[in-house]
Each structure stands twice: as structure tokens, then as C-alpha cells.
Tab-separated table of C-alpha atoms in Angstrom:
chain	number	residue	atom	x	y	z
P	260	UNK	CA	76.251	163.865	67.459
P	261	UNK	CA	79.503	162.866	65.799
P	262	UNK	CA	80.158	160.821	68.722
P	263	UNK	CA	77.092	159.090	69.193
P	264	UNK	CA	77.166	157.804	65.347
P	265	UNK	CA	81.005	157.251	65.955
P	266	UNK	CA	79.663	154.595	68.596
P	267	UNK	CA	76.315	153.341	67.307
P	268	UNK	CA	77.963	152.739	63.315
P	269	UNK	CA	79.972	149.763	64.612
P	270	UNK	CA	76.835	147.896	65.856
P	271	UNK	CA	75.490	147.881	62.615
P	272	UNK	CA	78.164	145.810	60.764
P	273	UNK	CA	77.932	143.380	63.762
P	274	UNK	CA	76.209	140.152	62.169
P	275	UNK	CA	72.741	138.711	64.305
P	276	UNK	CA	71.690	135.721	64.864
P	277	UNK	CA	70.890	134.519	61.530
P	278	UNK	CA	71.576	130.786	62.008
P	279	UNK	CA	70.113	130.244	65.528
P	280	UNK	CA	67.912	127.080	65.949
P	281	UNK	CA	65.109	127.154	68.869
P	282	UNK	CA	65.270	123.944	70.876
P	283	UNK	CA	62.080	123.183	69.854
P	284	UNK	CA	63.200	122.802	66.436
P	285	UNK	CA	66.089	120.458	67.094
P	286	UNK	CA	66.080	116.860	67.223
P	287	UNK	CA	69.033	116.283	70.457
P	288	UNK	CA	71.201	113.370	69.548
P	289	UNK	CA	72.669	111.718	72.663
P	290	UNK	CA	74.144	108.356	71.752
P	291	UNK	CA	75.066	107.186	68.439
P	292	UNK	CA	76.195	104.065	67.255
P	293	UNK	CA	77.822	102.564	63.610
P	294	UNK	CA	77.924	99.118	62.656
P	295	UNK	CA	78.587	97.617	59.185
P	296	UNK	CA	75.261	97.125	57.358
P	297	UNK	CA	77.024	95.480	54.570
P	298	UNK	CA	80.668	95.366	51.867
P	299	UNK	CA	79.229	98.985	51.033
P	300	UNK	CA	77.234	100.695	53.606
P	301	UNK	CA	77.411	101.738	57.386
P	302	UNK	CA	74.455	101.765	59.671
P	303	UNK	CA	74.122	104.594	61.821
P	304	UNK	CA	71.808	104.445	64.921
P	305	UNK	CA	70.938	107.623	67.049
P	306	UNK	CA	69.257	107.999	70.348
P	307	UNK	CA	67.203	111.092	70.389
P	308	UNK	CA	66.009	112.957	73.474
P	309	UNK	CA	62.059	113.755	73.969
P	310	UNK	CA	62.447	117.340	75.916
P	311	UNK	CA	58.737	116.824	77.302
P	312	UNK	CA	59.363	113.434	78.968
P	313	UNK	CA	62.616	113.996	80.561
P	314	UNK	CA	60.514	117.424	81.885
P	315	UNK	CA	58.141	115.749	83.598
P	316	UNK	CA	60.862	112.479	84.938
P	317	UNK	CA	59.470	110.021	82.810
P	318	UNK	CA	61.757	106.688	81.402
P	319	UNK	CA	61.516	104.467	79.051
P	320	UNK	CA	61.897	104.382	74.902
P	321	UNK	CA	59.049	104.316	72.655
P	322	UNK	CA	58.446	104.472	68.964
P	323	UNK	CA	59.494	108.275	67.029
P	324	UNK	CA	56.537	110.157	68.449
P	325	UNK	CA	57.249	109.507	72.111
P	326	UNK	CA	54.062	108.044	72.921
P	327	UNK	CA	53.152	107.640	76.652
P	328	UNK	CA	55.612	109.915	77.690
P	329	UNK	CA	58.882	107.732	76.685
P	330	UNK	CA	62.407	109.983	77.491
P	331	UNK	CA	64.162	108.537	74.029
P	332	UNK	CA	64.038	106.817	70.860
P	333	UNK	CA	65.733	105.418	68.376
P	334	UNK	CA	66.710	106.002	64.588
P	335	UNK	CA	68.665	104.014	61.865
P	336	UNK	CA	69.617	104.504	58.487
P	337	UNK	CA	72.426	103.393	56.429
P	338	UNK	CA	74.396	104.830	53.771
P	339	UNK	CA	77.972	104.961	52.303
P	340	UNK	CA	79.414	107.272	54.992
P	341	UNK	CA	78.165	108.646	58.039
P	342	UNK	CA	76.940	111.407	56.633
P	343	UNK	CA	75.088	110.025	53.992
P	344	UNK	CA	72.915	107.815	56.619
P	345	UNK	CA	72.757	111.027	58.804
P	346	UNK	CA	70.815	112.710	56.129
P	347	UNK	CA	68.779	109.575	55.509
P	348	UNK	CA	68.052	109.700	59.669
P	349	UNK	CA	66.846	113.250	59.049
P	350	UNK	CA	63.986	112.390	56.891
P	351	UNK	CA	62.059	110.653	59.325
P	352	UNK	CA	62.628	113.538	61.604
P	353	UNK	CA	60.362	116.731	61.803
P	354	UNK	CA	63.092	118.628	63.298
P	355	UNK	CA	66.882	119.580	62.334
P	356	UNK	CA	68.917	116.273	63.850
P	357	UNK	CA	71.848	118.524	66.393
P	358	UNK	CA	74.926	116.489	67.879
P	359	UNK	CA	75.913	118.933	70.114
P	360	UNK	CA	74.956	117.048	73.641
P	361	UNK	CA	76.111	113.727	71.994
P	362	UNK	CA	77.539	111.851	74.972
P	363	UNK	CA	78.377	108.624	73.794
P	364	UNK	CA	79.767	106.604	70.287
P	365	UNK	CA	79.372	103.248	70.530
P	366	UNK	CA	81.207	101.126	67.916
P	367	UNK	CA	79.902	97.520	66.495
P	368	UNK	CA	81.880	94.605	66.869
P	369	UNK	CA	81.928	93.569	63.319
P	370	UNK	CA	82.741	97.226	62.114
P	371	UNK	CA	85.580	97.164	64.497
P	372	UNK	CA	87.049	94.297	62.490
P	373	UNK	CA	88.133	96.461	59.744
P	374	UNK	CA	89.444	99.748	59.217
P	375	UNK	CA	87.055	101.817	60.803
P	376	UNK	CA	89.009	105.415	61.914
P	377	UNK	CA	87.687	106.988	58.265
P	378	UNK	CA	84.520	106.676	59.804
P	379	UNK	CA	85.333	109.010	62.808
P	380	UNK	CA	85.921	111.665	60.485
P	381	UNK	CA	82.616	113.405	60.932
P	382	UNK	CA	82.564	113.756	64.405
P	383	UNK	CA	86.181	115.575	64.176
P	384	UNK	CA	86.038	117.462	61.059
P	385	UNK	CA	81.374	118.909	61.651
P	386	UNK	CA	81.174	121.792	64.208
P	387	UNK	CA	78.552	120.234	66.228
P	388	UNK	CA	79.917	117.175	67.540
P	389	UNK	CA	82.063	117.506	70.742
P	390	UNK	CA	85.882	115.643	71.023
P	391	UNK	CA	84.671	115.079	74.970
P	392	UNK	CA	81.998	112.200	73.341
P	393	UNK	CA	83.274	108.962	75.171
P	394	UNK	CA	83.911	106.416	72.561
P	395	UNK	CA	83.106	102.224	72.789
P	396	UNK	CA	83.364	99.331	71.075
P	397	UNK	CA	80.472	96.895	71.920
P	398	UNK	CA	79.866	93.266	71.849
P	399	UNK	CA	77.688	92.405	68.930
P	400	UNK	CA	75.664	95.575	67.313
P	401	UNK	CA	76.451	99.058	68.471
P	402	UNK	CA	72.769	99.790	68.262
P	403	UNK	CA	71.745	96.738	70.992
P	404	UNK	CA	73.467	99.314	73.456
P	405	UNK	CA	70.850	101.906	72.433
P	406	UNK	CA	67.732	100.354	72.635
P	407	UNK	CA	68.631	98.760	76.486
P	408	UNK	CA	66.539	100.617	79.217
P	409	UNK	CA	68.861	100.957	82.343
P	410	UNK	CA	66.790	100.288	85.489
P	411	UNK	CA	68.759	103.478	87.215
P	412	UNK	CA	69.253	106.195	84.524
P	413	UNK	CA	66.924	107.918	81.883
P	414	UNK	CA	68.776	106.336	79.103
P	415	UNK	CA	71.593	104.045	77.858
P	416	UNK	CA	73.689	106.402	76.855
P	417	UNK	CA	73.626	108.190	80.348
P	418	UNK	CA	73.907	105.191	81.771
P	419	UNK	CA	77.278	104.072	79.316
P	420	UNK	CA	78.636	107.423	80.173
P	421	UNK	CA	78.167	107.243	84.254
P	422	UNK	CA	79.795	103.842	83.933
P	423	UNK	CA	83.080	104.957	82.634
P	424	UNK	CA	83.426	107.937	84.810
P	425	UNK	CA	83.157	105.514	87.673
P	426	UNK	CA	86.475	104.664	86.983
P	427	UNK	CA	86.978	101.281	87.580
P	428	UNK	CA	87.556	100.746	83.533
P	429	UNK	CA	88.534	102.693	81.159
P	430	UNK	CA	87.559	105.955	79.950
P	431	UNK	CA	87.919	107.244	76.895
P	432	UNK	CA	87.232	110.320	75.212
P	433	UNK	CA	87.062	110.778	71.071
P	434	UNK	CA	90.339	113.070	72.232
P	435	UNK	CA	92.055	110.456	73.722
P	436	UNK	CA	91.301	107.844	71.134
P	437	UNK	CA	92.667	110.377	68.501
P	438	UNK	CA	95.737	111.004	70.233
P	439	UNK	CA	96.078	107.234	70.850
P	440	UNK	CA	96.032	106.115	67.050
P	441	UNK	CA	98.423	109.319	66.013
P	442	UNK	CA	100.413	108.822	68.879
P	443	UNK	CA	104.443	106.709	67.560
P	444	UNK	CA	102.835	103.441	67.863
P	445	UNK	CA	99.795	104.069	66.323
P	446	UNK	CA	97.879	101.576	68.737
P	447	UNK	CA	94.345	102.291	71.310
P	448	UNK	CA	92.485	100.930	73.787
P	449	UNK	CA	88.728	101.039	74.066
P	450	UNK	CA	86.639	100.013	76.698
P	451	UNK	CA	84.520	96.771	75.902
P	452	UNK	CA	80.729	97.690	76.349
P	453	UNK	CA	78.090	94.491	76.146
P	454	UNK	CA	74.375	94.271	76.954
P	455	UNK	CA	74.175	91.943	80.609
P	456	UNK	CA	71.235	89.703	79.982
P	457	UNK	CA	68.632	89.123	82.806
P	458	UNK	CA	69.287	86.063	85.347
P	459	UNK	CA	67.268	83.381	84.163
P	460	UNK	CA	67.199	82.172	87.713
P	461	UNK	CA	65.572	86.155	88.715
P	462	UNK	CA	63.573	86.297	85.464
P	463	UNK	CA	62.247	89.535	84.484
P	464	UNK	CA	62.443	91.002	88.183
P	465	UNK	CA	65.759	91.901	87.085
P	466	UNK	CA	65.873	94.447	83.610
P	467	UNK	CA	68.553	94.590	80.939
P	468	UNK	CA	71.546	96.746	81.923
P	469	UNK	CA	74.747	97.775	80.396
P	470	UNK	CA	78.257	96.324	81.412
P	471	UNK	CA	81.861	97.541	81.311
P	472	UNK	CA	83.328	94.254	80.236
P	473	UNK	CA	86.978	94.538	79.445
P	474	UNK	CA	88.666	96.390	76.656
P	475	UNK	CA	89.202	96.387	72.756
P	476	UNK	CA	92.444	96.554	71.246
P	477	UNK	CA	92.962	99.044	68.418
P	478	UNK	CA	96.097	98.749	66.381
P	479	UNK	CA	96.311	100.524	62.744
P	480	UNK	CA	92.688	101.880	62.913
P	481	UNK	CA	91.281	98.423	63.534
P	482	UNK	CA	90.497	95.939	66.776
P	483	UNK	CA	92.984	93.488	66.837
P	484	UNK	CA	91.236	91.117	70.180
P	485	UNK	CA	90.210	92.075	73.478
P	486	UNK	CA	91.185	91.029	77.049
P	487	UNK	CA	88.383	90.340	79.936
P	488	UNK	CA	88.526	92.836	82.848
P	489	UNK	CA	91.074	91.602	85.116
P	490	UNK	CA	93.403	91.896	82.439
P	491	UNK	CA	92.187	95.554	82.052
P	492	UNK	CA	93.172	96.249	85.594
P	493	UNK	CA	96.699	95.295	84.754
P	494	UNK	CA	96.610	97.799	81.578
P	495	UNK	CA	94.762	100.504	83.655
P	496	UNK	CA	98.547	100.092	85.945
P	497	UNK	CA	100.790	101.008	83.083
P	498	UNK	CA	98.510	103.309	81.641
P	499	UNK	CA	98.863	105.315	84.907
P	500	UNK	CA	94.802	105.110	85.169
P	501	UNK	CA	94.156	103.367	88.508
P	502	UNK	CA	91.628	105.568	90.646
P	503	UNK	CA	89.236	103.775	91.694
P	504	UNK	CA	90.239	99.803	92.572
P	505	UNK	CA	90.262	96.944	94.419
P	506	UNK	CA	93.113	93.538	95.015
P	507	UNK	CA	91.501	90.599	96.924
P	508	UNK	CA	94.933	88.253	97.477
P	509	UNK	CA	95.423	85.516	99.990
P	510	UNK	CA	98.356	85.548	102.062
P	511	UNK	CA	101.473	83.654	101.607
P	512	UNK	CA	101.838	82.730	105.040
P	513	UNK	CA	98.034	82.646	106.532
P	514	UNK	CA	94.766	80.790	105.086
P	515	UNK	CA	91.524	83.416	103.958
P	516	UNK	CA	91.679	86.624	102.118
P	517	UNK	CA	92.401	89.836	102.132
P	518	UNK	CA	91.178	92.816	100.383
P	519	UNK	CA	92.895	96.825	99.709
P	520	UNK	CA	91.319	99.566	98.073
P	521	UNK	CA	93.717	101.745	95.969
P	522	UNK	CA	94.197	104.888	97.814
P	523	UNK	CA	96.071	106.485	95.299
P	524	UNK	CA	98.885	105.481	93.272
P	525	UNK	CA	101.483	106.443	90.181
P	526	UNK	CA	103.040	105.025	87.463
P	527	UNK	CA	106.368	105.853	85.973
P	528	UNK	CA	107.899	104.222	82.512
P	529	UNK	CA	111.689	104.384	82.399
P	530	UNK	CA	113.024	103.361	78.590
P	531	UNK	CA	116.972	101.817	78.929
P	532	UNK	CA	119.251	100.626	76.286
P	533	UNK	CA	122.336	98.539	76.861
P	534	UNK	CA	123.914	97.204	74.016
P	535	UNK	CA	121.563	98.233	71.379
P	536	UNK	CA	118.892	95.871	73.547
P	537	UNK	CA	116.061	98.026	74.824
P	538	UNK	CA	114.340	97.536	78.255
P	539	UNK	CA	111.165	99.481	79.300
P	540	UNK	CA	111.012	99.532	83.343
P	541	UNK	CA	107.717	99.513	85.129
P	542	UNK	CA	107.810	101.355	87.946
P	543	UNK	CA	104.171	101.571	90.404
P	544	UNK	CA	103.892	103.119	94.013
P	545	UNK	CA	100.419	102.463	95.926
P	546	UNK	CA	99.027	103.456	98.861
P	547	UNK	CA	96.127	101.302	100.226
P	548	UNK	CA	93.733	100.534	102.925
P	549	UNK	CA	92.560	97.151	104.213
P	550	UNK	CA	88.696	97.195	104.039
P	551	UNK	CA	88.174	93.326	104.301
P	552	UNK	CA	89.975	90.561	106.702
P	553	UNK	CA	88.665	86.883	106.287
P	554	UNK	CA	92.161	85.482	107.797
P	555	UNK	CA	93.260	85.045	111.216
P	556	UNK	CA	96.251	87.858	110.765
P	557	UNK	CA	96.663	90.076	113.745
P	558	UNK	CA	96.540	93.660	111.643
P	559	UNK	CA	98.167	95.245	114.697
P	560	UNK	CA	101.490	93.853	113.973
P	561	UNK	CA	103.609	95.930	112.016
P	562	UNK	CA	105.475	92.799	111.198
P	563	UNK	CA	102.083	90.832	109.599
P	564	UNK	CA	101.993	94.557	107.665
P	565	UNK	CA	105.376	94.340	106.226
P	566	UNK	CA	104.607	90.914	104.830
P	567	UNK	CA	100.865	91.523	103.451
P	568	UNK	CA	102.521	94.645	101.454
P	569	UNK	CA	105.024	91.952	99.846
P	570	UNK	CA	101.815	89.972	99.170
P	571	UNK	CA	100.251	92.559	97.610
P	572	UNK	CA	102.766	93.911	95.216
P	573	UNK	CA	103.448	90.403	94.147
P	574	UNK	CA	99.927	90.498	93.337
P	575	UNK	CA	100.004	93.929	91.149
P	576	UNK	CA	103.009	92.773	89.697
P	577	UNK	CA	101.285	89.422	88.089
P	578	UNK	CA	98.197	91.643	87.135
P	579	UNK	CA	100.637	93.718	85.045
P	580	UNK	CA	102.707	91.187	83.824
P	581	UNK	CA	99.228	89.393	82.484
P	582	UNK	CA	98.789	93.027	80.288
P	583	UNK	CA	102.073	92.809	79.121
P	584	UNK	CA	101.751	88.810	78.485
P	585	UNK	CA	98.370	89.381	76.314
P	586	UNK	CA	98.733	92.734	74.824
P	587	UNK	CA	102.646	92.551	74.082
P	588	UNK	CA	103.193	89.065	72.756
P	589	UNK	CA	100.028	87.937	71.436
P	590	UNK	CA	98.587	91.274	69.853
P	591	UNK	CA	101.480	92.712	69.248
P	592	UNK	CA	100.178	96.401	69.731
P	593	UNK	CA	101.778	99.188	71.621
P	594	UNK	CA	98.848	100.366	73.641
P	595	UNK	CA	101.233	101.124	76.516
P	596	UNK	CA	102.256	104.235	74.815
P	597	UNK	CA	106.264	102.577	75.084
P	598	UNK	CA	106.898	104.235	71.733
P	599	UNK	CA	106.204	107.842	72.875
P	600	UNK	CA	108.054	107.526	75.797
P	601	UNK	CA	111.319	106.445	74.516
P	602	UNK	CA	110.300	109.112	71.967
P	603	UNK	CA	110.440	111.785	74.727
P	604	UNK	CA	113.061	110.474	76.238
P	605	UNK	CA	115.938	109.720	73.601
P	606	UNK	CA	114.350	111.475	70.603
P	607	UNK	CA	117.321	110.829	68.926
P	608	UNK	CA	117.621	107.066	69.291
P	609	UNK	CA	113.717	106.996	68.269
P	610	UNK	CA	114.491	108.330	65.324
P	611	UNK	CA	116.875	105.320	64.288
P	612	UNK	CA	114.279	102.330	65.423
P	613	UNK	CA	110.970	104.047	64.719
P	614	UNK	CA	110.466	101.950	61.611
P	615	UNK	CA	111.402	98.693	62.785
P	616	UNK	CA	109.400	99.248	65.878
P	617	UNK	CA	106.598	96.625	65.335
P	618	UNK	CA	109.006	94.098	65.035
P	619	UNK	CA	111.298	95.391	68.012
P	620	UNK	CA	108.231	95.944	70.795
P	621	UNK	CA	107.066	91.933	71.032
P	622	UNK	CA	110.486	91.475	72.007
P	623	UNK	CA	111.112	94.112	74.192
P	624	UNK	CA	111.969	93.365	77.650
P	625	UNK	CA	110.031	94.537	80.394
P	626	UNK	CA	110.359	94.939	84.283
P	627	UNK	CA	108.023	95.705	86.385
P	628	UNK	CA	108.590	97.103	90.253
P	629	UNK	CA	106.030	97.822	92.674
P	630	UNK	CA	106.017	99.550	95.591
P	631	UNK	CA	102.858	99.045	98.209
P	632	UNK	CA	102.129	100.615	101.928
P	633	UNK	CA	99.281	99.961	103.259
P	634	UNK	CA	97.965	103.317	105.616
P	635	UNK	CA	94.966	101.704	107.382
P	636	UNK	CA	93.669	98.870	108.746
P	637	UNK	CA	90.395	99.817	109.575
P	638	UNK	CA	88.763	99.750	113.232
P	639	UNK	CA	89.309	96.465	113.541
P	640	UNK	CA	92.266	94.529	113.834
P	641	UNK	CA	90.910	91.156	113.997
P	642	UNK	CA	88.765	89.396	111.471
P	643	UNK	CA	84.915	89.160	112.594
P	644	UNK	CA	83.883	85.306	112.977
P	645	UNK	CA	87.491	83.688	113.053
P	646	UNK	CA	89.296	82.287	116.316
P	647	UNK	CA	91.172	84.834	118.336
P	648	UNK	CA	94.409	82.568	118.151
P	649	UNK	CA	96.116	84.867	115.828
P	650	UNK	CA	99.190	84.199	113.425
P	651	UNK	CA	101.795	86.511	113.805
């Protein structure tokens, strides 16, 4: 008996389930957006999930009550921080609002034009929001990305989310972006989300979708400009974030195009100092296919190869050099993550430039190398359409 009450008195001091919510008495946030309402409020926009529409496969977004179906709608309330217009969300909402399965934060241009990092606090210091939540900063209002109805997914912010993991921009995580702005030089990058309008030439055959447009830069918790999306391509080199790309160049010595996917490929940033001058070297090896030939290059020729390759990392090299160029000189902000490198590197010297280094990086000299083979060719090693008289 002793030993049964031995093991049974222990289960009694374990606590239940006191604070459990059913699903059906949550209200799932999925997306949420902030833009400035005005000099002393935020607006805060949430995309809530109807469980009973997504059930049956439905799309669309309706009013609160889901009429007809719809798999979302949308809330807004403003107050003077987030939580305030969280709480002010929650009274036009039957159920407890729950940011658990938040997938998306979507940041409004204007907002982004000030300070905005206090307003992050929330989703770092509350239990319920996750750091995985990939973060934007939108053309316009961060809310215009919520209410768009993507032709292919159940909502925008699946849709927003699918986009970045694509790869061909950036992704960012609220993780990333934390470690970005308390990183040495205190600077981000976010990707650049705006709402593609229809065609007027297609009309409304062809729906409102989201597009990946470039990226924001963040320097002391606020967006200092933005660069389009080739320019992106250049940061996504330094950054070490290439997976998934493409380089259409035209040879030197040939007329028409060519175009190499990325197979793979790795960055490495090498700080130097020589007479108290630093130098950051840029160092990129790539391995690529051919999957398009519109010149009259004979692939087969391992000499046509060995020229294409110089082609092509002059080609990286000026896609790089255009980061550096716009992010460097013009917005001055460290994005590159230079400053924790040389950090890691000569923690010592660091220590002696670390608060002159916003004046220092502008002028910092940078090299860039690249290194290119391409693997394949294809099955072909003629282009379709073009005379068989073929340059060597």
C-alpha cells in the first residue's frame, strides 16, 4: 500500500490543463500587418482563418462571418501599440484572437519610414507568436497584401510565404531580422512585397497576385531605400543566399544569348588591412548548367566553354558590384554583415574602429572574385533554329 501511494501522491501535485483553449474557441491569426494610422497610433490588420471553409477546399475572403464559405477575413483596429489595437481586434471577435500559426508580418511602407523595431516587440517578448514568422515590408499599406486573393493558394499570406521559400529572393525570418539589426552594424534587409495589378490588356481574366519585388533596406530600425530585383540578386551573392537562380549574358565573342542555372555555389568574405586601410574581398565559386542557347556557339568545344565561364563571371561580378554600388555608397548601410566578419576575424582590431564604422564602411574597398564552371550543356550542343556554321 505504501508503495502504491508512494507512486500515485506525485500525480496529484502535477498541474492539468487549466488554460487549454479548444480550437473552436480560437480565432487563428495567419498574416498580420502594421501600418501607421497616424503621429499617434498604429493600425494593425489580421487575416483570420475560417476552419469550416478551408475543411471543405473553399477560397476566397468574405466579410467576419465567413459567408458563402470564404477561407479568411480580415480585421483592423488601431491603437497606441500593437497590443492596444490587438485588444481592440478582439472585440469584434467571438472567439480568443491566437497567433500561434501566424505565418507572415507584413510591414507598411510609410511605417517603415520611421523607427519601427519597438513595434516588433510583441511578437518577441508574447508566448504565442513564433520567431519562424517571415517578415516584409510592402509597397504602400501592409494591409493591401491581406485582402489580395491569390489565384493559386487559399490565402495571401500562404501565398507571401510560398513565395519566399521559392528562393529566388529573399527570405527572412523575424529570427533573422533580429539578428540582423543586433548584429555590429546594426543594418537588415527585407524582402520588398507589392500587390501586381491585373494586365489591362488581359482584363479581369487575370486576378490580383502578390509579387517579390526587390528588397528594403533597414539601417538603425528604419528603411533607408530599396533596390529593384536584379540588384537583389547581387546582394543574395554576398549574402551567401543564392539557391535557386538564373544569368542570361551574351557572349563576348558570339551574337544571341545564353542562359545558366545556379547549380550550387558559396560565398566567402575575407577582411584585410594594410596600412590601417581596410579591404573586404569577395570571394564566389559557382557551378552551373546551360539550359538555354540562342547563339551559334558549338557547346562541344571545351575551348567555347572556357570562354563562356569568363563571360559569365564577368557577369556575376557586375551584379555584385551593382549591390555594393547601391547599398554601400548611396545608403550607406552594412547589410553585408562586413562588420561581423572583421569582428570574427580580428576581434581585436574591431574593437578599435567599431565606433567610427559608419563613416569607415562607404569607403571601404571592396574586391570581388568569381569563380564559374559550367558542368552541363544539356543534350544539345547546338542551338535549335540557328545555322549549323558554328563559331568556335
Amino acid at each position: 500500500m505504501k508503495r502504491w501511494v508512494a507512486l500515485l501522491l506525485p500525480l496529484c501535485l502535477l498541474a492539468g490543463c487549466w488554460d487549454r483553449y479548444e480550437i473552436n474557441e480560437m480565432a487563428i491569426i495567419i498574416g498580420a500587418a502594421l501600418d501607421k494610422k497616424d503621429e499617434e497610433e498604429i493600425e494593425l490588420t489580421v487575416q483570420i482563418v475560417v476552419p469550416q471553409a478551408l475543411a471543405m477546399g473553399q477560397q476566397g475572403m468574405g466579410e467576419p462571418d465567413g459567408p458563402g464559405g470564404q477561407s479568411t477575413f480580415i480585421v483592423s483596429a488601431s491603437g497606441t501599440t500593437v497590443f492596444d489595437a490587438a485588444a481592440k481586434v478582439q472585440e469584434h471577435l467571438p472567439r480568443r484572437l491566437f497567433w500561434g500559426h501566424n505565418r507572415i508580418l507584413v510591414i507598411g511602407e510609410a511605417l517603415a519610414k520611421e523607427p519601427f523595431i519597438h513595434h516588433i516587440d510583441i511578437f518577441v517578448r508574447h508566448p504565442q507568436p513564433r520567431l519562424r514568422t517571415k517578415m516584409f515590408i510592402s509597397k504602400g499599406k501592409g494591409k493591401d497584401i491581406l485582402t489580395v486573393i491569390p489565384p493559386l493558394d487559399n490565402t495571401s499570406a500562404k501565398a507571401a510565404q510560398e513565395l519566399t521559400r521559392l528562393r529566388f529572393g529573399l527570405q527572412v525570418t523575424m529570427m533573422d531580422f533580429l539578428r540582423m539589426v543586433h548584429s555590429k552594424s546594426q543594418a537588415a534587409v527585407l524582402p520588398w512585397l507589392t500587390v501586381a495589378a491585373p494586365d489591362p490588356e488581359v482584363g479581369d481574366a487575370q486576378p490580383e497576385h502578390l509579387w517579390l519585388n526587390g528588397s528594403a533596406i533597414i539601417q538603425n530600425g528604419q528603411m533607408v531605400g530599396r533596390i529593384d530585383d536584379e540588384t537583389t540578386r547581387g546582394l543574395l551573392w554576398i549574402l551567401n543566399e543564392i539557391e535557386q537562380a538564373e544569368v542570361t549574358f551574351e557572349p563576348s565573342f558570339a551574337e544571341g544569348h545564353i542562359s545558366v542555372q545556379i547549380i550550387r555555389s558559396r560565398t566567402r568574405l575575407i577582411p584585410e588591412i594594410e596600412n590601417g586601410t581596410w579591404r573586404m574581398l569577395i570571394l564566389v565559386d559557382t557551378y552551373d548548367d546551360i539550359v538555354e542557347n540562342q547563339s551559334n556557339l558549338d557547346l562541344d568545344d571545351p575551348r567555347i566553354i572556357d570562354d563562356l565561364e569568363k563571360d559569365l563571371e564577368e557577369k556575376i561580378t557586375q551584379r555584385i558590384r551593382q549591390a555594393v554600388q547601391k547599398i554601400q555608397k548611396e545608403m550607406k548601410a552594412d547589410c553585408f554583415g562586413f562588420a561581423d566578419v572583421i569582428y570574427r576575424k580580428h576581434p581585436d582590431e574591431w574593437r578599435r574602429i567599431q565606433d567610427q564604422w559608419e563613416a569607415l564602411f562607404p569607403d571601404m574597398e571592396v574586391d570581388v572574385r568569381v569563380n564559374a564552371k559550367i558542368k552541363r550543356f544539356g543534350l544539345s550542343t547546338h542551338s535549335q533554329g540557328i545555322s549549323d556554321k558554328v563559331q568556335r
